[in-house]
Structures are given as C-alpha cells and as structure tokens.
Amino acid sequence: MVRILLLILFLGGFVTVTNAQIEDYYRPQKRATTPLVINHPDLVRANNHWYIGIEGGGKWNGSTLSNSLSGLLANKKGATDSYAGGHLGYSHNLRWSLETGYIRNPSNLILLVNITRPFRFSVNDLQHTIPVRFKWRVFRLGNVQKKSGIYVGGGLLWTPTRKRNELDGFQLGGLSRASGSRTKFDTLIVENHSFTTGRAKLEVEGSLEFVGRVGQHFELVSFGRVSYAGASALESHSELFVNNYSQSISISTLRPVSCHFGVAIRYLYGLRNSYRSRFEE
C-alpha cells in the first residue's frame, strides 16, 4: 500500500514538472526595445539607372594653309564655336555606361586676307551628329552614397548629313607694277572656292568626364572630348591669276582633330538598387 502511494506521488510530481517545462518552452520571449542590426560587409549594392541629359560648351577646330600667295593670305590656326547636344544613356552599377544622343556639330575655317583693308573670311558648316559612347569609371570620389566619380570613355561619331557642297567664296581684283617699271601694270585676280568635302562622316572619340551627384535624381557633369575623323571636312582653295594666267594655288584645310569641352545636367530615372554577395562574383 505504501509503495502504491509513493508511486502516485512520484507520477504526480513528474506531470507537474513536465507541464511547467512545456509552458516555459511555448512562452514567447519579450521583444527587444531596440532591434539588433547585423552588418554584412560582404554585400555590395548595385545601382542601375537610365538617364537623359542636355549639354553645352565649345568646340575647337584647327586648320592648315599650304601657301600664303606672297603674304596675301594667312589662316587663323584655331577657331571655336558653340556646342550643344542631348543624350540618353544607361548606367550599370555606377561602373560603366552606354550612351547615345544628338550633337549640334559646327565646323569653322577662317582666312585672314591682307589687303589695303584687311578682312576675315569664314567658312562655316553646321552638321548633325549621332554619338555612341562607352564609359568606364576609373576613380570614385567619396563613399557609395555620394555616387560621384571620374570616367574615361571611347566611341564613334556618325554624321550622316555630311555631303560635298559648295560654300560661299570671294573674288579680289587689283593692279601690280613690275619692279623698276613706271608704266606697265599687271592685272591681279584672286578667286576663292570653299566647300565641304563630304568625307569625315565617321569619327573616333575619346573622353574624360567628372560626374557629381547633386540629388537623388540629378547629376552635374563636366567633360572634355577629342575626336579624330581621318579626313578633312572643310577645304578652301584660293587661286592667284596674273594677267589671266594662273600663278599659284593656296589650300586651307580643316584639321581632322576636334576638341569639345563643356558641362551637362542629367535627370536619372528607372532607379533600381539590388544587393549581391562579393563571394558570388
């Protein structure tokens, strides 16, 4: 009888302890007042977006002159003009960008005519160009949040509107007396013909850009670009006639190298941030 009573007491205590343990196991823990944030230094944020922008600045052209016609002509070795355009591009992870758009593409060639009343003769040509550029970030300024950096790029400039066309020219007339002669005069005539060559439709371009993020959706860019066409786009031919006989020809040619410089403002859209592990690369 005593053994039965002890067994009943033992089983009763075991059930009580078991119920207490079950209640402790299922009792929810109290939430922490401050959430615990664990940093993951192995995670990298990828920032991808589209952008559209406008740009403006200047374009510099150089030129050469083959003959001065006994000092009558001289060329202005460098000429600048306004430069403007728009672009559309895609940026991947703030590392590389692919871009196209439109460029207002002027070219200028300037002759200095040294007569009694000297004047400047300008040969102007305005074309419309489509760029295709690839840019790579070589240096990041600040931390990831600033999203600023320096980019180098390369690409092609295509000018489908460039054709061979005659442009404005000029004609000069005068008299010259031979040395030692007091009565005999020679008739002098200078005729100029200027034209676009129709070449240089495709140019190779290199660029350097500083990109600064000024807000979530805006960037300011300063840039410098150099393009090489492989052929001259403009030529100006001047021919000297003495008593209706051709004496010499001077050819002024636009250099195939052009320089562009200016600033741009961009609007960013289609922003998409994603995270990946460094160990997945």
CSV table of C-alpha atoms in Angstrom, one decimal:
chain,number,residue,atom,x,y,z
A,1,MET,CA,0.0,0.0,0.0
A,2,VAL,CA,2.8,2.3,0.9
A,3,ARG,CA,4.6,1.6,-2.5
A,4,ILE,CA,1.4,2.4,-4.4
A,5,LEU,CA,1.1,5.7,-2.6
A,6,LEU,CA,4.7,6.7,-3.3
A,7,LEU,CA,4.3,5.8,-7.0
A,8,ILE,CA,1.2,8.0,-7.3
A,9,LEU,CA,3.1,10.9,-5.7
A,10,PHE,CA,6.1,10.5,-8.0
A,11,LEU,CA,3.9,10.4,-11.1
A,12,GLY,CA,2.0,13.5,-10.0
A,13,GLY,CA,5.2,15.4,-9.5
A,14,PHE,CA,6.6,14.4,-12.8
A,15,VAL,CA,3.5,15.5,-14.7
A,16,THR,CA,3.7,18.9,-12.8
A,17,VAL,CA,7.3,19.5,-13.8
A,18,THR,CA,6.7,18.4,-17.4
A,19,ASN,CA,3.8,20.8,-17.7
A,20,ALA,CA,5.9,23.6,-16.3
A,21,GLN,CA,8.7,22.9,-18.9
A,22,ILE,CA,6.2,22.9,-21.7
A,23,GLU,CA,4.7,26.2,-20.6
A,24,ASP,CA,8.2,27.7,-20.4
A,25,TYR,CA,9.0,26.4,-23.9
A,26,TYR,CA,6.0,27.9,-25.6
A,27,ARG,CA,6.0,31.2,-23.7
A,28,PRO,CA,7.0,33.9,-26.2
A,29,GLN,CA,10.1,36.0,-25.4
A,30,LYS,CA,9.7,39.6,-24.8
A,31,ARG,CA,10.6,41.8,-27.8
A,32,ALA,CA,13.7,43.9,-27.5
A,33,THR,CA,13.1,47.6,-27.4
A,34,THR,CA,16.0,48.2,-29.9
A,35,PRO,CA,16.2,46.0,-33.0
A,36,LEU,CA,19.5,44.3,-33.5
A,37,VAL,CA,21.1,45.2,-36.9
A,38,ILE,CA,23.8,43.0,-38.2
A,39,ASN,CA,26.1,44.4,-40.9
A,40,HIS,CA,27.1,42.3,-43.8
A,41,PRO,CA,30.3,43.7,-45.2
A,42,ASP,CA,30.3,41.0,-47.9
A,43,LEU,CA,27.2,42.6,-49.5
A,44,VAL,CA,27.6,45.0,-52.4
A,45,ARG,CA,24.8,47.4,-53.6
A,46,ALA,CA,24.3,47.6,-57.4
A,47,ASN,CA,22.9,50.9,-58.6
A,48,ASN,CA,21.4,50.7,-62.1
A,49,HIS,CA,19.5,53.5,-63.8
A,50,TRP,CA,18.7,55.3,-67.0
A,51,TYR,CA,19.4,58.9,-67.6
A,52,ILE,CA,18.6,61.7,-70.0
A,53,GLY,CA,20.5,65.0,-70.3
A,54,ILE,CA,21.4,68.1,-72.1
A,55,GLU,CA,24.9,69.5,-72.6
A,56,GLY,CA,26.6,72.6,-73.9
A,57,GLY,CA,30.0,74.2,-74.3
A,58,GLY,CA,32.5,74.9,-77.0
A,59,LYS,CA,34.2,73.2,-80.0
A,60,TRP,CA,37.7,73.9,-81.2
A,61,ASN,CA,39.0,73.3,-84.7
A,62,GLY,CA,42.5,73.8,-86.2
A,63,SER,CA,43.4,74.4,-89.8
A,64,THR,CA,46.5,74.5,-92.1
A,65,LEU,CA,47.4,76.7,-95.0
A,66,SER,CA,49.6,75.4,-97.9
A,67,ASN,CA,50.5,78.8,-99.5
A,68,SER,CA,50.2,82.4,-98.4
A,69,LEU,CA,50.1,83.8,-102.0
A,70,SER,CA,53.1,86.1,-101.3
A,71,GLY,CA,51.7,87.2,-98.0
A,72,LEU,CA,48.2,87.9,-99.2
A,73,LEU,CA,46.6,85.1,-97.1
A,74,ALA,CA,47.0,83.8,-93.6
A,75,ASN,CA,44.9,81.3,-91.6
A,76,LYS,CA,43.7,81.5,-88.1
A,77,LYS,CA,45.1,78.3,-86.7
A,78,GLY,CA,42.3,77.7,-84.2
A,79,ALA,CA,38.6,78.6,-84.2
A,80,THR,CA,35.9,77.9,-81.6
A,81,ASP,CA,32.2,77.7,-81.8
A,82,SER,CA,29.2,76.9,-79.6
A,83,TYR,CA,28.5,73.3,-79.0
A,84,ALA,CA,25.2,71.7,-77.8
A,85,GLY,CA,23.5,68.4,-77.7
A,86,GLY,CA,21.4,65.9,-75.8
A,87,HIS,CA,22.0,62.3,-74.7
A,88,LEU,CA,20.2,59.2,-73.4
A,89,GLY,CA,22.1,56.5,-71.5
A,90,TYR,CA,22.1,53.6,-69.2
A,91,SER,CA,24.4,53.2,-66.2
A,92,HIS,CA,25.2,49.8,-64.7
A,93,ASN,CA,26.3,49.6,-61.0
A,94,LEU,CA,28.0,53.1,-61.3
A,95,ARG,CA,30.9,51.3,-63.1
A,96,TRP,CA,30.1,51.6,-66.8
A,97,SER,CA,27.6,53.5,-69.0
A,98,LEU,CA,26.4,53.2,-72.6
A,99,GLU,CA,25.2,56.4,-74.2
A,100,THR,CA,23.8,57.8,-77.5
A,101,GLY,CA,22.0,61.1,-78.5
A,102,TYR,CA,22.3,64.1,-80.8
A,103,ILE,CA,25.1,66.7,-81.3
A,104,ARG,CA,24.8,70.1,-83.0
A,105,ASN,CA,28.2,69.9,-84.7
A,106,PRO,CA,29.6,73.1,-86.2
A,107,SER,CA,33.0,73.5,-88.1
A,108,ASN,CA,34.8,76.7,-88.8
A,109,LEU,CA,37.7,77.6,-91.0
A,110,ILE,CA,38.9,81.3,-91.0
A,111,LEU,CA,41.2,83.0,-93.6
A,112,LEU,CA,42.8,86.4,-92.9
A,113,VAL,CA,43.1,88.4,-96.1
A,114,ASN,CA,45.8,91.0,-96.0
A,115,ILE,CA,44.9,93.8,-98.4
A,116,THR,CA,44.6,97.6,-98.0
A,117,ARG,CA,41.6,97.0,-95.8
A,118,PRO,CA,42.2,93.5,-94.3
A,119,PHE,CA,39.2,91.3,-93.5
A,120,ARG,CA,38.4,87.8,-92.2
A,121,PHE,CA,36.7,85.3,-94.4
A,122,SER,CA,34.9,82.5,-92.5
A,123,VAL,CA,33.9,79.1,-93.9
A,124,ASN,CA,31.1,77.7,-91.8
A,125,ASP,CA,29.5,74.3,-91.8
A,126,LEU,CA,26.8,73.0,-89.4
A,127,GLN,CA,26.2,69.3,-89.3
A,128,HIS,CA,24.1,66.9,-87.1
A,129,THR,CA,25.9,64.0,-85.5
A,130,ILE,CA,24.8,60.9,-83.6
A,131,PRO,CA,27.3,59.7,-80.9
A,132,VAL,CA,27.7,56.2,-79.5
A,133,ARG,CA,29.8,56.1,-76.3
A,134,PHE,CA,31.0,53.6,-73.8
A,135,LYS,CA,32.3,55.0,-70.5
A,136,TRP,CA,34.1,53.3,-67.6
A,137,ARG,CA,34.6,54.7,-64.0
A,138,VAL,CA,38.3,54.8,-63.1
A,139,PHE,CA,38.1,56.7,-59.8
A,140,ARG,CA,35.3,57.0,-57.2
A,141,LEU,CA,35.0,60.2,-55.2
A,142,GLY,CA,33.7,59.7,-51.6
A,143,ASN,CA,31.7,56.8,-50.4
A,144,VAL,CA,28.9,54.9,-52.1
A,145,GLN,CA,26.3,57.4,-51.0
A,146,LYS,CA,27.9,60.2,-52.9
A,147,LYS,CA,27.9,58.3,-56.2
A,148,SER,CA,30.5,60.7,-57.8
A,149,GLY,CA,33.5,59.7,-59.9
A,150,ILE,CA,35.7,60.2,-62.9
A,151,TYR,CA,35.0,58.3,-66.1
A,152,VAL,CA,37.0,57.7,-69.3
A,153,GLY,CA,35.3,56.7,-72.5
A,154,GLY,CA,35.5,56.0,-76.1
A,155,GLY,CA,33.1,55.8,-79.0
A,156,LEU,CA,32.1,56.8,-82.5
A,157,LEU,CA,30.5,59.9,-84.0
A,158,TRP,CA,28.4,59.4,-87.1
A,159,THR,CA,27.4,62.4,-89.3
A,160,PRO,CA,25.0,61.1,-92.0
A,161,THR,CA,24.2,64.7,-93.2
A,162,ARG,CA,27.7,65.4,-94.3
A,163,LYS,CA,27.9,65.8,-98.1
A,164,ARG,CA,30.0,67.6,-100.7
A,165,ASN,CA,28.6,71.1,-101.1
A,166,GLU,CA,29.8,74.4,-102.5
A,167,LEU,CA,30.0,77.2,-99.9
A,168,ASP,CA,30.5,80.9,-100.2
A,169,GLY,CA,33.7,82.2,-101.7
A,170,PHE,CA,35.2,85.6,-102.7
A,171,GLN,CA,37.0,87.3,-105.5
A,172,LEU,CA,39.6,90.1,-105.4
A,173,GLY,CA,41.0,92.3,-108.1
A,174,GLY,CA,43.8,94.7,-108.3
A,175,LEU,CA,46.9,96.1,-110.2
A,176,SER,CA,50.6,95.5,-109.6
A,177,ARG,CA,53.5,97.1,-111.3
A,178,ALA,CA,56.7,95.3,-112.0
A,179,SER,CA,59.8,96.3,-110.1
A,180,GLY,CA,61.7,99.1,-112.0
A,181,SER,CA,58.8,99.8,-114.4
A,182,ARG,CA,56.9,103.1,-114.2
A,183,THR,CA,54.2,102.4,-116.9
A,184,LYS,CA,53.5,98.7,-117.1
A,185,PHE,CA,50.8,97.3,-114.7
A,186,ASP,CA,49.8,93.7,-114.2
A,187,THR,CA,46.2,92.7,-113.5
A,188,LEU,CA,45.8,90.6,-110.4
A,189,ILE,CA,42.8,88.5,-109.5
A,190,VAL,CA,42.3,86.1,-106.6
A,191,GLU,CA,39.4,83.6,-106.7
A,192,ASN,CA,38.3,81.6,-103.7
A,193,HIS,CA,36.2,78.5,-103.7
A,194,SER,CA,35.2,76.8,-100.4
A,195,PHE,CA,33.3,73.5,-100.0
A,196,THR,CA,32.5,70.6,-97.7
A,197,THR,CA,34.4,67.5,-98.8
A,198,GLY,CA,31.6,65.0,-97.9
A,199,ARG,CA,34.2,62.9,-96.0
A,200,ALA,CA,34.7,62.6,-92.3
A,201,LYS,CA,31.3,61.0,-91.8
A,202,LEU,CA,32.7,58.7,-89.1
A,203,GLU,CA,34.9,59.9,-86.2
A,204,VAL,CA,36.6,58.2,-83.3
A,205,GLU,CA,36.2,59.9,-80.0
A,206,GLY,CA,37.9,59.7,-76.6
A,207,SER,CA,36.5,61.5,-73.5
A,208,LEU,CA,37.2,62.3,-69.8
A,209,GLU,CA,34.2,63.1,-67.5
A,210,PHE,CA,33.7,64.2,-63.9
A,211,VAL,CA,30.3,63.1,-62.7
A,212,GLY,CA,28.9,64.6,-59.5
A,213,ARG,CA,25.6,63.5,-57.9
A,214,VAL,CA,23.7,66.6,-56.6
A,215,GLY,CA,20.5,64.8,-55.6
A,216,GLN,CA,18.7,61.5,-55.9
A,217,HIS,CA,17.7,62.2,-59.5
A,218,PHE,CA,20.2,64.8,-60.8
A,219,GLU,CA,23.9,64.8,-61.8
A,220,LEU,CA,26.2,67.6,-63.0
A,221,VAL,CA,28.9,66.6,-65.5
A,222,SER,CA,32.0,68.4,-66.8
A,223,PHE,CA,33.7,66.9,-69.8
A,224,GLY,CA,36.4,67.1,-72.3
A,225,ARG,CA,36.4,65.2,-75.6
A,226,VAL,CA,38.7,64.7,-78.6
A,227,SER,CA,37.6,63.3,-81.9
A,228,TYR,CA,39.6,62.2,-85.0
A,229,ALA,CA,38.0,61.9,-88.4
A,230,GLY,CA,40.8,60.7,-90.6
A,231,ALA,CA,39.9,63.2,-93.3
A,232,SER,CA,39.2,66.9,-93.5
A,233,ALA,CA,35.6,68.0,-93.6
A,234,LEU,CA,36.2,71.6,-95.0
A,235,GLU,CA,38.6,73.0,-97.7
A,236,SER,CA,39.1,76.4,-99.1
A,237,HIS,CA,41.0,76.9,-102.4
A,238,SER,CA,42.4,80.3,-103.4
A,239,GLU,CA,44.0,80.8,-106.8
A,240,LEU,CA,46.1,83.8,-107.9
A,241,PHE,CA,45.8,85.0,-111.6
A,242,VAL,CA,48.3,87.5,-113.1
A,243,ASN,CA,47.1,88.8,-116.5
A,244,ASN,CA,44.6,85.9,-116.6
A,245,TYR,CA,47.4,83.3,-116.1
A,246,SER,CA,47.3,81.1,-113.0
A,247,GLN,CA,50.3,81.7,-110.9
A,248,SER,CA,49.8,79.7,-107.6
A,249,ILE,CA,47.1,78.0,-105.5
A,250,SER,CA,46.6,78.1,-101.8
A,251,ILE,CA,44.7,75.4,-100.0
A,252,SER,CA,43.4,75.9,-96.5
A,253,THR,CA,42.2,72.6,-94.8
A,254,LEU,CA,40.4,71.9,-91.6
A,255,ARG,CA,42.3,69.6,-89.4
A,256,PRO,CA,40.7,66.2,-88.7
A,257,VAL,CA,41.1,66.6,-85.0
A,258,SER,CA,38.4,68.4,-82.9
A,259,CYS,CA,38.1,69.2,-79.2
A,260,HIS,CA,34.9,69.6,-77.3
A,261,PHE,CA,34.5,70.9,-73.7
A,262,GLY,CA,31.6,71.8,-71.6
A,263,VAL,CA,29.1,70.8,-68.9
A,264,ALA,CA,25.9,68.7,-68.8
A,265,ILE,CA,23.0,68.2,-66.5
A,266,ARG,CA,21.3,64.8,-66.2
A,267,TYR,CA,18.0,63.5,-64.9
A,268,LEU,CA,18.1,60.0,-63.6
A,269,TYR,CA,15.1,57.6,-63.8
A,270,GLY,CA,14.3,54.0,-63.6
A,271,LEU,CA,16.5,53.7,-60.4
A,272,ARG,CA,16.9,50.1,-59.3
A,273,ASN,CA,19.1,49.0,-56.3
A,274,SER,CA,19.9,45.4,-55.7
A,275,TYR,CA,22.3,43.6,-53.4
A,276,ARG,CA,24.6,40.7,-54.0
A,277,SER,CA,27.4,39.0,-52.2
A,278,ARG,CA,31.0,39.6,-53.0
A,279,PHE,CA,31.5,35.8,-53.0
A,280,GLU,CA,29.1,35.5,-55.9
A,281,GLU,CA,31.3,37.5,-58.2
